[in-house]
Short mmCIF file of C-alpha atoms in Angstrom, two decimals:
data_model
loop_
_atom_site.label_atom_id
_atom_site.label_comp_id
_atom_site.label_asym_id
_atom_site.label_seq_id
_atom_site.Cartn_x
_atom_site.Cartn_y
_atom_site.Cartn_z
CA MET A 39 94.71 76.43 -39.49
CA ILE A 40 92.90 77.57 -36.55
CA ARG A 41 89.60 77.11 -38.62
CA ASP A 42 90.07 73.61 -38.81
CA PHE A 43 90.88 72.86 -35.51
CA MET A 44 87.87 74.74 -34.29
CA LYS A 45 85.90 72.57 -37.09
CA GLY A 46 87.11 69.46 -35.38
CA LEU A 47 85.99 70.54 -32.19
CA SER A 48 82.34 70.92 -33.82
CA TYR A 49 82.18 67.17 -34.50
CA THR A 50 82.74 66.36 -30.88
CA ALA A 51 79.72 68.19 -30.24
CA CYS A 52 78.15 66.76 -33.22
CA GLY A 53 78.22 63.33 -32.13
CA ILE A 54 77.52 63.45 -28.64
CA ARG A 55 74.30 65.88 -29.62
CA ILE A 56 73.28 62.90 -32.53
CA PHE A 57 73.61 60.12 -29.93
CA PHE A 58 71.19 61.52 -27.42
CA HIS A 59 68.54 62.80 -29.60
CA ASP A 60 68.30 58.98 -31.49
CA ARG A 61 67.21 56.92 -28.98
CA GLU A 62 67.11 54.35 -31.20
CA SER A 63 70.72 54.01 -30.82
CA TRP A 64 70.73 53.73 -27.00
CA LYS A 65 70.26 50.39 -27.08
CA TYR A 66 73.66 50.10 -28.69
CA ALA A 67 75.57 51.53 -25.97
CA LEU A 68 74.30 49.89 -23.29
CA PHE A 69 76.88 46.91 -23.17
CA PRO A 70 79.77 49.44 -23.03
CA TRP A 71 78.34 51.94 -20.49
CA CYS A 72 77.72 48.47 -17.84
CA PHE A 73 81.35 47.78 -19.33
CA LEU A 74 82.62 51.23 -18.08
CA ILE A 75 81.22 51.50 -14.92
CA ILE A 76 82.76 48.06 -13.87
CA ILE A 77 86.30 49.84 -15.29
CA TYR A 78 85.32 52.82 -12.81
CA PHE A 79 84.05 51.19 -10.01
CA ILE A 80 87.19 48.29 -10.02
CA THR A 81 89.81 51.11 -10.57
CA PHE A 82 88.63 53.56 -7.93
CA ARG A 83 88.62 50.44 -5.46
CA ILE A 84 91.93 49.51 -6.20
CA ILE A 85 93.20 53.03 -5.31
CA GLY A 86 90.81 53.34 -2.46
CA TRP A 87 92.68 50.48 -0.78
CA LEU A 88 96.05 51.63 -1.89
CA THR A 89 95.61 55.07 -0.55
CA SER A 90 94.44 53.57 2.56
CA CYS A 91 97.29 50.88 2.91
CA ILE A 92 99.77 54.00 2.57
CA SER A 93 97.82 56.50 5.39
CA GLU A 94 97.79 53.75 7.56
CA LYS A 95 101.96 53.09 7.02
CA ILE A 96 102.25 57.25 6.92
CA THR A 97 99.98 57.40 10.56
CA GLN A 98 102.37 54.64 11.78
CA LEU A 99 105.64 56.07 10.72
CA MET A 100 104.67 59.28 12.62
CA ALA A 101 103.59 57.99 15.46
CA ASP A 102 105.89 59.11 17.63
CA LEU A 103 105.86 62.88 16.29
CA PRO A 104 105.00 65.38 19.24
CA ALA A 105 101.63 66.10 19.52
CA TRP A 106 101.74 69.83 18.28
CA LEU A 107 103.15 68.12 14.81
CA SER A 108 99.70 65.51 14.90
CA TRP A 109 98.32 67.97 12.04
CA LEU A 110 101.18 66.88 10.01
CA ALA A 111 100.44 63.41 9.27
CA SER A 112 96.82 63.99 9.34
CA LEU A 113 97.65 66.38 6.08
CA VAL A 114 100.14 64.19 4.53
CA CYS A 115 97.34 61.28 4.56
CA GLY A 116 94.72 63.64 3.04
CA LEU A 117 97.49 64.86 0.40
CA SER A 118 97.77 61.05 -0.62
CA HIS A 119 94.10 60.90 -0.80
CA PHE A 120 93.48 63.76 -3.05
CA LEU A 121 97.20 62.28 -4.99
CA GLY A 122 95.26 58.87 -5.44
CA ILE A 123 91.93 60.35 -7.11
CA ILE A 124 93.99 62.41 -9.13
CA ALA A 125 96.04 59.63 -10.07
CA GLY A 126 92.92 57.94 -10.82
CA ILE A 127 91.44 60.44 -12.90
CA LEU A 128 94.45 60.32 -15.37
CA ILE A 129 94.69 56.45 -15.39
CA LEU A 130 90.53 55.95 -16.32
CA GLY A 131 91.04 58.92 -18.90
CA MET A 132 93.95 57.15 -20.30
CA THR A 133 93.14 53.82 -20.12
CA VAL A 134 89.15 54.41 -21.29
CA GLY A 135 90.59 55.32 -24.15
CA THR A 136 93.38 52.75 -25.08
CA LEU A 137 90.19 50.03 -24.14
CA TYR A 138 88.10 51.60 -26.90
CA GLU A 139 91.05 51.51 -29.31
CA MET A 140 92.00 48.11 -28.38
CA PHE A 141 88.33 46.22 -28.06
CA GLY A 142 86.07 49.30 -29.48
CA GLY A 143 84.90 47.56 -32.20
CA PHE A 144 83.27 44.82 -30.15
CA PHE A 145 81.44 47.02 -28.64
CA PHE A 146 80.64 50.45 -31.09
CA ASP A 147 80.44 48.43 -34.55
CA SER A 148 76.59 47.80 -34.53
CA LEU A 149 76.04 51.13 -32.93
CA VAL A 150 78.09 52.97 -36.24
CA ASP A 151 76.38 50.68 -38.65
CA HIS A 152 73.27 51.74 -37.31
CA TYR A 153 73.80 55.55 -37.60
CA GLU A 154 75.55 54.83 -41.09
CA THR A 155 72.98 52.72 -42.54
CA GLY A 156 69.99 55.41 -41.69
CA LYS A 157 72.02 58.19 -43.10
CA TYR A 158 74.28 57.04 -45.81
CA GLY A 159 72.81 53.67 -46.83
CA PRO A 160 73.70 50.16 -46.42
CA ARG A 161 77.55 48.91 -45.77
CA PRO A 162 79.01 49.86 -48.84
CA VAL A 163 81.52 46.75 -48.74
CA VAL A 164 80.96 42.85 -47.46
CA ILE A 165 83.31 42.48 -44.13
CA THR A 166 84.12 38.79 -44.01
CA TRP A 167 85.01 37.52 -40.75
CA LYS A 168 88.77 37.57 -41.89
CA LEU A 169 88.59 40.68 -42.59
CA SER A 170 87.09 42.03 -39.46
CA LEU A 171 89.33 39.48 -37.26
CA LYS A 172 92.09 41.44 -39.16
CA TYR A 173 89.97 44.99 -38.10
CA SER A 174 90.19 44.07 -34.90
CA ILE A 175 94.06 43.01 -34.75
CA GLU A 176 95.16 46.44 -35.94
CA SER A 177 92.71 48.33 -33.74
CA PHE A 178 94.58 46.21 -30.98
CA LEU A 179 98.07 46.87 -31.97
CA PHE A 180 97.08 50.73 -32.53
CA GLY A 181 95.62 50.53 -28.80
CA ILE A 182 98.92 49.46 -27.42
CA ARG A 183 101.15 51.78 -29.52
CA THR A 184 99.08 54.79 -28.00
CA ALA A 185 99.34 53.44 -24.73
CA LEU A 186 103.26 52.75 -24.78
CA ALA A 187 103.40 56.78 -26.40
CA PHE A 188 101.28 57.85 -23.79
CA CYS A 189 103.94 56.23 -20.77
CA GLY A 190 106.51 57.57 -22.61
CA LEU A 191 105.37 61.40 -23.28
CA PHE A 192 104.13 61.08 -19.58
CA ILE A 193 107.38 60.41 -18.29
CA ILE A 194 108.96 63.37 -20.15
CA SER A 195 105.99 65.34 -18.90
CA LEU A 196 107.60 64.64 -15.21
CA PHE A 197 110.62 66.08 -16.11
CA PHE A 198 109.67 68.81 -18.56
CA PRO A 199 106.24 70.05 -16.60
CA VAL A 200 104.91 72.52 -19.42
CA ILE A 201 106.73 71.46 -22.64
CA GLY A 202 105.82 68.08 -21.96
CA GLN A 203 102.09 68.67 -20.84
CA ILE A 204 101.75 70.57 -24.39
CA LEU A 205 103.50 67.60 -26.35
CA LEU A 206 101.12 64.90 -24.42
CA ILE A 207 97.68 66.96 -25.37
CA ILE A 208 98.83 67.09 -28.98
CA CYS A 209 99.89 63.54 -29.90
CA MET A 210 97.23 61.68 -27.22
CA GLY A 211 94.71 64.26 -29.09
CA TYR A 212 95.76 63.20 -32.05
CA PHE A 213 95.98 59.32 -31.52
CA PHE A 214 92.30 59.55 -29.79
CA GLY A 215 91.21 61.25 -32.66
CA LEU A 216 91.94 58.56 -35.02
CA SER A 217 90.92 55.74 -32.64
CA TYR A 218 87.33 57.22 -32.82
CA ILE A 219 87.07 57.19 -36.47
CA ILE A 220 88.48 53.59 -36.86
CA CYS A 221 84.92 52.05 -36.74
CA SER A 222 83.35 54.01 -39.41
CA ALA A 223 86.77 53.70 -41.10
CA ASN A 224 86.41 50.04 -41.23
CA ARG A 225 82.71 49.79 -42.14
CA ASN A 226 83.95 51.14 -45.45
CA GLY A 227 86.61 48.95 -45.51
CA THR A 228 89.55 50.93 -44.75
CA THR A 229 92.44 49.74 -42.69
CA VAL A 230 94.27 51.77 -39.88
CA GLY A 231 97.22 52.26 -42.26
CA GLN A 232 94.67 53.69 -45.01
CA LEU A 233 92.92 55.84 -42.28
CA LYS A 234 96.46 57.69 -41.10
CA LYS A 235 97.08 58.31 -44.43
CA ALA A 236 94.42 60.32 -45.29
CA ALA A 237 94.28 61.56 -41.87
CA GLY A 238 97.51 63.34 -42.59
CA LYS A 239 95.72 65.52 -44.96
CA LYS A 240 93.14 66.98 -42.46
CA THR A 241 95.64 67.16 -39.61
CA PHE A 242 94.22 69.82 -37.39
CA ILE A 243 90.69 68.78 -38.12
CA ILE A 244 91.88 65.33 -36.60
CA LEU A 245 93.68 67.13 -33.48
CA GLY A 246 90.44 69.25 -32.66
CA PHE A 247 88.61 66.23 -32.53
CA GLY A 248 91.15 64.36 -30.72
CA VAL A 249 91.84 66.94 -28.00
CA SER A 250 88.62 67.96 -27.17
CA ALA A 251 88.40 63.55 -26.63
CA TYR A 252 91.20 63.69 -24.59
CA PHE A 253 89.77 66.67 -22.14
CA LEU A 254 86.41 65.33 -21.80
CA LEU A 255 87.78 61.78 -21.26
CA MET A 256 89.47 63.22 -18.14
CA ILE A 257 86.17 64.32 -16.68
CA PRO A 258 85.23 61.34 -14.00
CA LEU A 259 82.39 59.56 -15.51
CA ALA A 260 81.87 61.47 -18.08
CA ALA A 261 83.14 58.69 -20.26
CA ILE A 262 79.85 56.66 -19.57
CA ILE A 263 77.64 59.44 -21.15
CA VAL A 264 80.35 60.73 -24.22
CA LEU A 265 81.97 57.92 -25.45
CA PRO A 266 79.02 56.69 -27.90
CA GLY A 267 78.83 60.14 -29.02
CA LEU A 268 82.68 60.52 -29.82
CA VAL A 269 82.38 57.28 -32.13
CA LEU A 270 79.42 58.65 -33.80
CA GLY A 271 81.62 62.19 -34.26
CA GLY A 272 84.61 60.12 -35.94
CA SER A 273 81.61 58.48 -38.40
CA GLU A 274 80.52 62.12 -38.91
CA LEU A 275 84.09 63.10 -39.37
CA PHE A 276 85.41 60.36 -41.83
CA ASN A 277 82.19 60.45 -44.03
CA ARG A 278 82.53 64.00 -44.54
CA GLU A 279 86.24 65.13 -44.45
CA LEU A 280 88.57 61.88 -44.84
CA LYS A 281 85.93 59.15 -47.26
CA GLU A 282 87.33 60.78 -50.61
CA TYR A 283 91.31 60.59 -49.67
CA VAL A 284 91.16 56.42 -49.00
#
């Protein structure tokens, strides 16, 4: 169990290392990088505007406080900005992963194809436009289910802080682990349903890979650097651990 979990962690490091050592693959990540930067910029602009509005309202409400309590308004305003930053990190950590699940195929198919063609040979199956559309819809629906699961588990974690957070990390880690394998699975003609069945035989490897991805994406701006590496880590995991079961 522990050995499998640690093996899953190793695929995260392996994928990131592969990506940064292969400069030819950088061009395939250029558009996703630009997309992520725009997402980060818009999110923090919105959060900055909201926290400024909240701070202004707090200042107005506390305007009548005695002079010796003026520090309280500053403290509350500062706390609102801090909580806004934390909320932004949490939102981005989930949003980036979910957007990847929903639209990642459009971004990273070429990256995975480039890497696997060089290491494992040509694409083993012909992906028609109908099959490509089917895979895209499956990824989109998987992303929606992941987002709904996150919302439900996040609400539970508010009422049961310790148990809820552990449950959130485990479940989201497993979802994330699957999501970064989907591109490689689709390239090999494997549907999301088939991937989930195969993943059941390597649960703790998937969990180790996904939990490490989950924590990395919680680091501000980390997704811009590590997301392509997670995709390649998922490629390695699929080809080494799951391909024989599909």
